[in-house]
Amino acid sequence: MTPQSLDLVGIGKSFDGADVLENIDLAIRPGEFLSLVGASGCGKSTLLRIIAGLETPDRGSVAIGGRDVTEADPSDRNIAMVFQSYALYPHMSVRQNIATPLRMRRLPLAARLPVIGRLVPGLGATRREIASAVEDAAEALQIRPLLDRKPAQLSGGQRQRVALARALVRAPAAFLMDEPLSNLDAKLRAHMREELAGLHRRLGATFVYVTHDQIEAMTMSDRVALMEAGRILQLGTPAELYERPASLSVARFIGTPAMNLLPVEIDGAGRISGLGRDLGLEAPQGKRGPATLGLRPEDLRFVANGSPARILRTEHHGADRYVTLEILDRSAPTLTLRQRADEEPIPGADGTVALGFHAGRAHLFGADGARLVLRARRQVAA
Amino acid sequence: MSVLDLALPSAGVPATRRPRAERRMMRRGLMFAAPAALLLLATYIVPLLVLGGFSLTDYKLGAVSTRFIGLDNFVQAFHDPVFRRALANTVLYAVIVIPCGVGLALGVALLVHGRRRSRPFWEIAYFLPVTATLVAMATVWQFLLHPSLGPVNAAIRALGYAPVSFLATPSLMIPTLAVIGIWQVLGFNMVLFLAGLTGIPKDLHEAARLDGAKNPIDRFLTVTWPMLGPTTMFVVVTTSITAFKVFETVAVLTKGGSGSETLLYALYLEGFEYSETGYAAALTLLFLALILILSIWQTLHLDRKVHY
Amino acid sequence: MVAALRRLLPHLLPHLLPHAALALGAGVMLLPFYWMVLTSIRPPAEIFNVSLWPIPESFAGLANYARAASQAPMARFMLNGVIVCAGILVVQVLTAVPAAYALAKLKFPGRRLLLTLVIAALCVPIQALALPLFVGLAKAQLLNTYFAQMAPFFLSVFAIFLFRQSFRSYPDEVIEAARLDGFTEMEICWGLVMRGSLPALAAFSVFSIVAHWNDLYWPMIVVSDTALAPPPLGMLLFSDAESGADYGALMAGAAIVTAPMVLCFLIARRHFIAGITMTGVK
Ligand SMILES: Nc1ncnc2c1ncn2[C@@H]1O[C@H](COP(=O)(O)OP(=O)(O)OP(=O)(O)O)[C@@H](O)[C@H]1O
Ligand SMILES: [Mg+2]
């Protein structure tokens, strides 16, 4: 089956009077890997379940491949979903688990009944097709040796693969995944991340992937939709989200360690001052007042004559080093600086250093949190 | 080690040296367990031994002499038309009550499980017979089924048939008792099934819907029924035990008349009305063997019925 | 209008159908209760009126209940029931709790044996023990006493088993700390461990009271004196004596006997269901 587009228009949903989703518009392209990220409780799962048809939206419409399916039963949407708990049928062998979606679609009800179903004649060819499709799916995920086990006899990673095999055996219009890796340990998670990305490349299918782990979202996705409190804050490629966060919330959420945020002041001429000095940056006209300056940890530098700061702590992360600093004499928050481990820190007298930043990569957010255009007068500011 | 060790604190403690604290804990343990152990001895172990003894004699309560007669009582039981009839009646009763009491309860539980707001109401309606005193309700049933005064027969007459005397026609007695048995056990089983249904992860039903199980029958066969397997086994065994112990309805409604004795009622008559103690003891052992087979299985699964 | 209904029907039907089926079943389940109450307020003259109409032509509830109370000592039956149930429950708890505590938290010789015996005894129904217990009580001249009605149930192996399961999850450190603080073992058992298992106690109490309030078999064996009969036996004696057609009084009697448990159930539904379904050994 060719990959299908998913189109959500004006989706709204509330539970017991509390709005969980407000007016969500989302156009997912055929064959795209789209991640939904956001803090716990922001409505990611609900949105996914609305696409699957497991919840009905209060407002708005859902279309799959251009066909409106808002009222359609989940079984009629040809959507595959991988649940966080995997939702494997515990009483069935792996083989039967993977075969279930095909049996439901290709065999009549009578033939699906236990015991007597076997007696329904004339389905031998269909049954053989199903069996070979199951073998193929198992082959694709390298679980053929496990086909005759029960889910209880599998490890977490193996269950994950069985759930994937059950999803891909019937070539669905789209794959939906709700935090499929969150039950795995860190190493296996990294491995499955690669496998999922590889699977997406091989199948070329539409993937919608829910996670609260931004690393998963940033590494696998074509595009990321960042959600907060039932709304999509920003939709874009991982690079766009990282390099041009549309708002303070996005900036806060994306990036580890988090972006450093400094309170600054914009004067009438658009000059920006913070840390008690003019920072050499300019904001658009007419935006005077308090604002926030965002600096990625890797955009902070030790410079010859910058703001004096003291090193509080240094963390070693293999290739990188995170340095936590405190600006002297200021009530500014502590800052985190990231540098390559082979760079030497520049120790100043009595442990203090001078701190600057890459002005061209600074981000400015107005009092309402929206991104403002920033112009630098110098390359490195202090 | 005999049970007496439990009752007599000093007897079971070896004379070897042990830390003081451990000895003190041992003494306390024995003290705490002693009342229960004594009662266990007095109300379970001794009676069972005495029962076994009785069954090998022709003992009659109040009789002057008693003889040891070996297994004669058991031999007699299998030639006793009353006992054989009681056994047959009880089996017939169980064969009606078990499938209907389990099947209907499952059906009701499936329907009640889906209701959100009205669920407490249905739970009450179906569970009420479980709490009601069966003797009193049996009297009500007697009236309900009365050939001339009861509404059931009024309905039958209104449909143009002749009234049926459910509790006087020999072939209808056991089935009628069975219907009352189903009425009584249904709510109990329903609650057990509801607990089982609550234990099925919601994910599985949703996965089945996405897998194409649009039809409720498909979802039932793919998820609900297999997942309820252990619950169903437990309910079947529990219902069997209840069915084999049927007594109250017989005592109120038929008094074992017209060949409607059940096991327990026959046993009651032999042991307490006719004072055939020895013979009744043999019947009791047969009854106990039947119940034990069922309840050992049940006890092995006791953990799953502790849910509150 | 019709078109709207036709459009709505496919949506409504899946909601209506289960309710209809449940209502039908509930009608059958509740019919005996309804008939009992209805008959108990109808005058004897209306006995041939088989209609289910809820309002009798003339209200005779008072007369029926008064007749039931005068023909049989209903109040006495109730009192007997209360005495027997309370006596059984108190002794059961007093003996089972320390034993369960010892089995769960103390080490002593014979512990495994006792536990095995308790679990084995769970499989033995009272009906199997009735005969030797009856002979013993008869020999001791104790038939027709409250003691005879209660004695076989003083030990509840089910209570021991249930409380032990519940006590086992109580943290050992707290018990040890309490010992260091100078609590006696009794205080620990009742004041700490039992206090932490009150839901189990509530559930067991419901189970015990319902089981013994409704029990007929044992009272029928050891009680022949009407003045000592608990409600089920009293009801049986009453209905046997009432061979005439005074169904009004009979149903009033049945209502009186059934009412306490039904009312308790309606008040504490959750506890009741938990208590009764904890065990298949009704
Ligand atoms: N069936 C429901 N009934 C009532 N409230 C619900 C229901 N499902 C979800 N909610 C509420 O909707 C909000 C969004 O839930 P949702 O599961 O979509 O969050 P999420 O983003 O997936 O969070 P997480 O990362 O923790 O899985 C939550 O506040 C939740 O409490
Ligand atoms: Mg979620």
Tab-separated table of C-alpha atoms and ligand atoms in Angstrom, chain A residues 15-16 20 38-47 55 84 178-179 210 212, ligand 1:
chain	number	residue	atom	x	y	z
A	15	PHE	CA	-12.942	15.188	29.026
A	16	ASP	CA	-15.470	16.005	31.734
A	20	VAL	CA	-7.556	18.408	26.469
A	38	GLY	CA	5.478	17.480	24.824
A	39	ALA	CA	5.290	17.238	28.568
A	40	SER	CA	3.184	14.575	30.271
A	41	GLY	CA	-0.539	15.242	30.049
A	42	CYS	CA	-0.362	17.678	27.127
A	43	GLY	CA	-2.675	15.521	25.004
A	44	LYS	CA	-0.301	13.570	22.765
A	45	SER	CA	-1.891	10.200	23.379
A	46	THR	CA	-5.348	11.649	23.011
A	47	LEU	CA	-4.454	13.092	19.621
A	55	GLU	CA	-11.561	8.426	20.716
A	84	GLN	CA	3.242	1.615	25.083
A	178	ASP	CA	2.587	5.755	21.567
A	179	GLU	CA	5.867	5.901	23.468
A	210	VAL	CA	4.450	10.005	20.311
A	212	HIS	CA	8.101	12.821	25.656
D	1	LIG	N1	-10.417	8.883	29.199
D	1	LIG	C1	-10.104	10.024	29.825
D	1	LIG	N2	-10.950	10.573	30.719
D	1	LIG	C2	-10.641	11.733	31.338
D	1	LIG	N3	-9.513	12.404	31.156
D	1	LIG	C3	-8.619	11.921	30.283
D	1	LIG	C4	-8.861	10.707	29.576
D	1	LIG	N4	-7.806	10.470	28.780
D	1	LIG	C5	-6.947	11.480	28.977
D	1	LIG	N5	-7.430	12.357	29.876
D	1	LIG	C6	-6.778	13.595	30.313
D	1	LIG	O1	-6.382	14.278	29.163
D	1	LIG	C7	-5.115	14.883	29.341
D	1	LIG	C8	-4.194	14.462	28.217
D	1	LIG	O2	-3.975	13.084	28.310
D	1	LIG	P1	-2.993	12.310	27.332
D	1	LIG	O3	-3.031	10.888	27.718
D	1	LIG	O4	-3.337	12.637	25.937
D	1	LIG	O5	-1.576	12.925	27.705
D	1	LIG	P2	-0.153	12.565	27.141
D	1	LIG	O6	0.356	13.768	26.498
D	1	LIG	O7	-0.201	11.322	26.337
D	1	LIG	O8	0.661	12.316	28.466
D	1	LIG	P3	1.763	11.207	28.786
D	1	LIG	O9	3.040	11.698	28.235
D	1	LIG	O10	1.782	11.202	30.285
D	1	LIG	O11	1.297	9.932	28.209
D	1	LIG	C9	-4.643	14.471	30.715
D	1	LIG	O12	-4.851	15.560	31.576
D	1	LIG	C10	-5.519	13.317	31.088
D	1	LIG	O13	-5.750	13.336	32.469
